[in-house]
Short mmCIF file of C-alpha atoms in Angstrom, two decimals:
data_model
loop_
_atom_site.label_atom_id
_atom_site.label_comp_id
_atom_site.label_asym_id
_atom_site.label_seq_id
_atom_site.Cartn_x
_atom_site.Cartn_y
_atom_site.Cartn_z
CA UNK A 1 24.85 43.50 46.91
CA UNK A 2 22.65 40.62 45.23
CA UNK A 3 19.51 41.14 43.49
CA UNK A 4 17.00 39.98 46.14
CA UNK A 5 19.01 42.14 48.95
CA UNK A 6 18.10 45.12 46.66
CA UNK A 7 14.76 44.14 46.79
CA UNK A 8 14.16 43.36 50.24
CA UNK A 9 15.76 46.70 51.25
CA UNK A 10 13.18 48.30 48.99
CA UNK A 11 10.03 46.61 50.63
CA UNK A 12 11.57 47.43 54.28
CA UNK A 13 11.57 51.68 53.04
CA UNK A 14 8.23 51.42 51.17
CA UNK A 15 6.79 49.19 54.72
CA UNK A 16 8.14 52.24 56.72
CA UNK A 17 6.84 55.16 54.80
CA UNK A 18 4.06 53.51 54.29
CA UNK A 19 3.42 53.25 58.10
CA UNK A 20 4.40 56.40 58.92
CA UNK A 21 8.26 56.37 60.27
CA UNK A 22 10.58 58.46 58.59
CA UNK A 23 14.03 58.02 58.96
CA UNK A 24 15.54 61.56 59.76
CA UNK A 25 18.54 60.18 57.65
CA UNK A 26 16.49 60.08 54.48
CA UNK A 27 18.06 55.88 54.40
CA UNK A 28 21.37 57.15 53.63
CA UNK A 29 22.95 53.63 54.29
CA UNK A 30 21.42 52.58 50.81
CA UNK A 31 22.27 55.53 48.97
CA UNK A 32 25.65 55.66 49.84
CA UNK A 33 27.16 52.52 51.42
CA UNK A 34 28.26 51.31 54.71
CA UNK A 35 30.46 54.20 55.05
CA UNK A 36 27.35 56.15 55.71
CA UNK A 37 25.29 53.75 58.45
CA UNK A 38 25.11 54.20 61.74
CA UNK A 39 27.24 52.55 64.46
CA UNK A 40 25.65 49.19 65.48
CA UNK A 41 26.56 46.00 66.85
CA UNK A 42 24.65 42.48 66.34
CA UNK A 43 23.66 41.37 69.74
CA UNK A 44 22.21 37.79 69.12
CA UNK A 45 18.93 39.56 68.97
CA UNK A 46 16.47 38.74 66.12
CA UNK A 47 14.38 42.51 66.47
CA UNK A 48 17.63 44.87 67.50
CA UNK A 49 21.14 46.16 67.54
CA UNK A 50 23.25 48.00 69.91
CA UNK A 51 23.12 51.07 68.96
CA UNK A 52 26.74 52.43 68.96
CA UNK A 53 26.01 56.09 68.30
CA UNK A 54 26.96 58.97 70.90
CA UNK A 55 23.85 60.74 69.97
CA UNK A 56 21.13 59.15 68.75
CA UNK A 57 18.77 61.47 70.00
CA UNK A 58 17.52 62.36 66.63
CA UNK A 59 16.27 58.80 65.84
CA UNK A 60 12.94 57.52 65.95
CA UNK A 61 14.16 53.67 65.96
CA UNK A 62 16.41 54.11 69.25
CA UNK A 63 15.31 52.82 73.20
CA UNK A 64 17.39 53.87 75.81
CA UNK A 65 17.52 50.89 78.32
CA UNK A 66 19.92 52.42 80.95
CA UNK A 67 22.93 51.09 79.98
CA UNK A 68 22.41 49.80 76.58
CA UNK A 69 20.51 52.07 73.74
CA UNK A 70 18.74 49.54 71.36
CA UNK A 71 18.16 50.35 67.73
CA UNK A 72 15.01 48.88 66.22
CA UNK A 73 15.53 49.74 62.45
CA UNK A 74 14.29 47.73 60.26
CA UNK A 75 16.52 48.23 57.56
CA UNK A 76 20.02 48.74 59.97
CA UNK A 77 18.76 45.54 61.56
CA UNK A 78 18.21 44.06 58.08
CA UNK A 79 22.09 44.74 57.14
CA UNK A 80 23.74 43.90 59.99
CA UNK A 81 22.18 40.50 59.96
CA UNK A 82 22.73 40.11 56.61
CA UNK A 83 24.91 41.62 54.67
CA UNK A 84 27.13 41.79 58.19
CA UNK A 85 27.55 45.41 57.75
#
């Protein structure tokens, strides 16, 4: 992972605990490496994922649309587009 990824990961944690939302995963996916995120799928869209998960229930950054859950993560979001994790 480069430098400035690092960094922009950082801001994205320190943004969300600053505002309030806690990830009830404590941001495993930077602690341990994309063997730990969560199942998601780049959809072409610039603010979400599908969320692949069976049970998401337990996170804050999930819609259910019918059909389609949506995850709204900064950070997963972030990573997929990115780092195409």
């Amino acid at each position: 992972m480069e430098k400035e990824d690092i960094e922009i990961i950082q801001e994205i944690i320190i943004e969300k605990i600053v505002g309030g939302i806690q990830c009830p995963k404590d941001y495993r996916c930077t602690k341990f490496g994309v063997k730990h995120l969560c199942k998601a799928k780049d959809i072409g869209k610039e603010d979400c994922l599908q969320c692949l998960e069976e049970d998401p229930s337990d996170c804050p950054f999930v819609s259910d649309i019918g059909y389609y859950k949506l995850c709204q993560c900064p950070l997963r979001i972030y990573i997929a587009k990115n780092l195409k994790k």
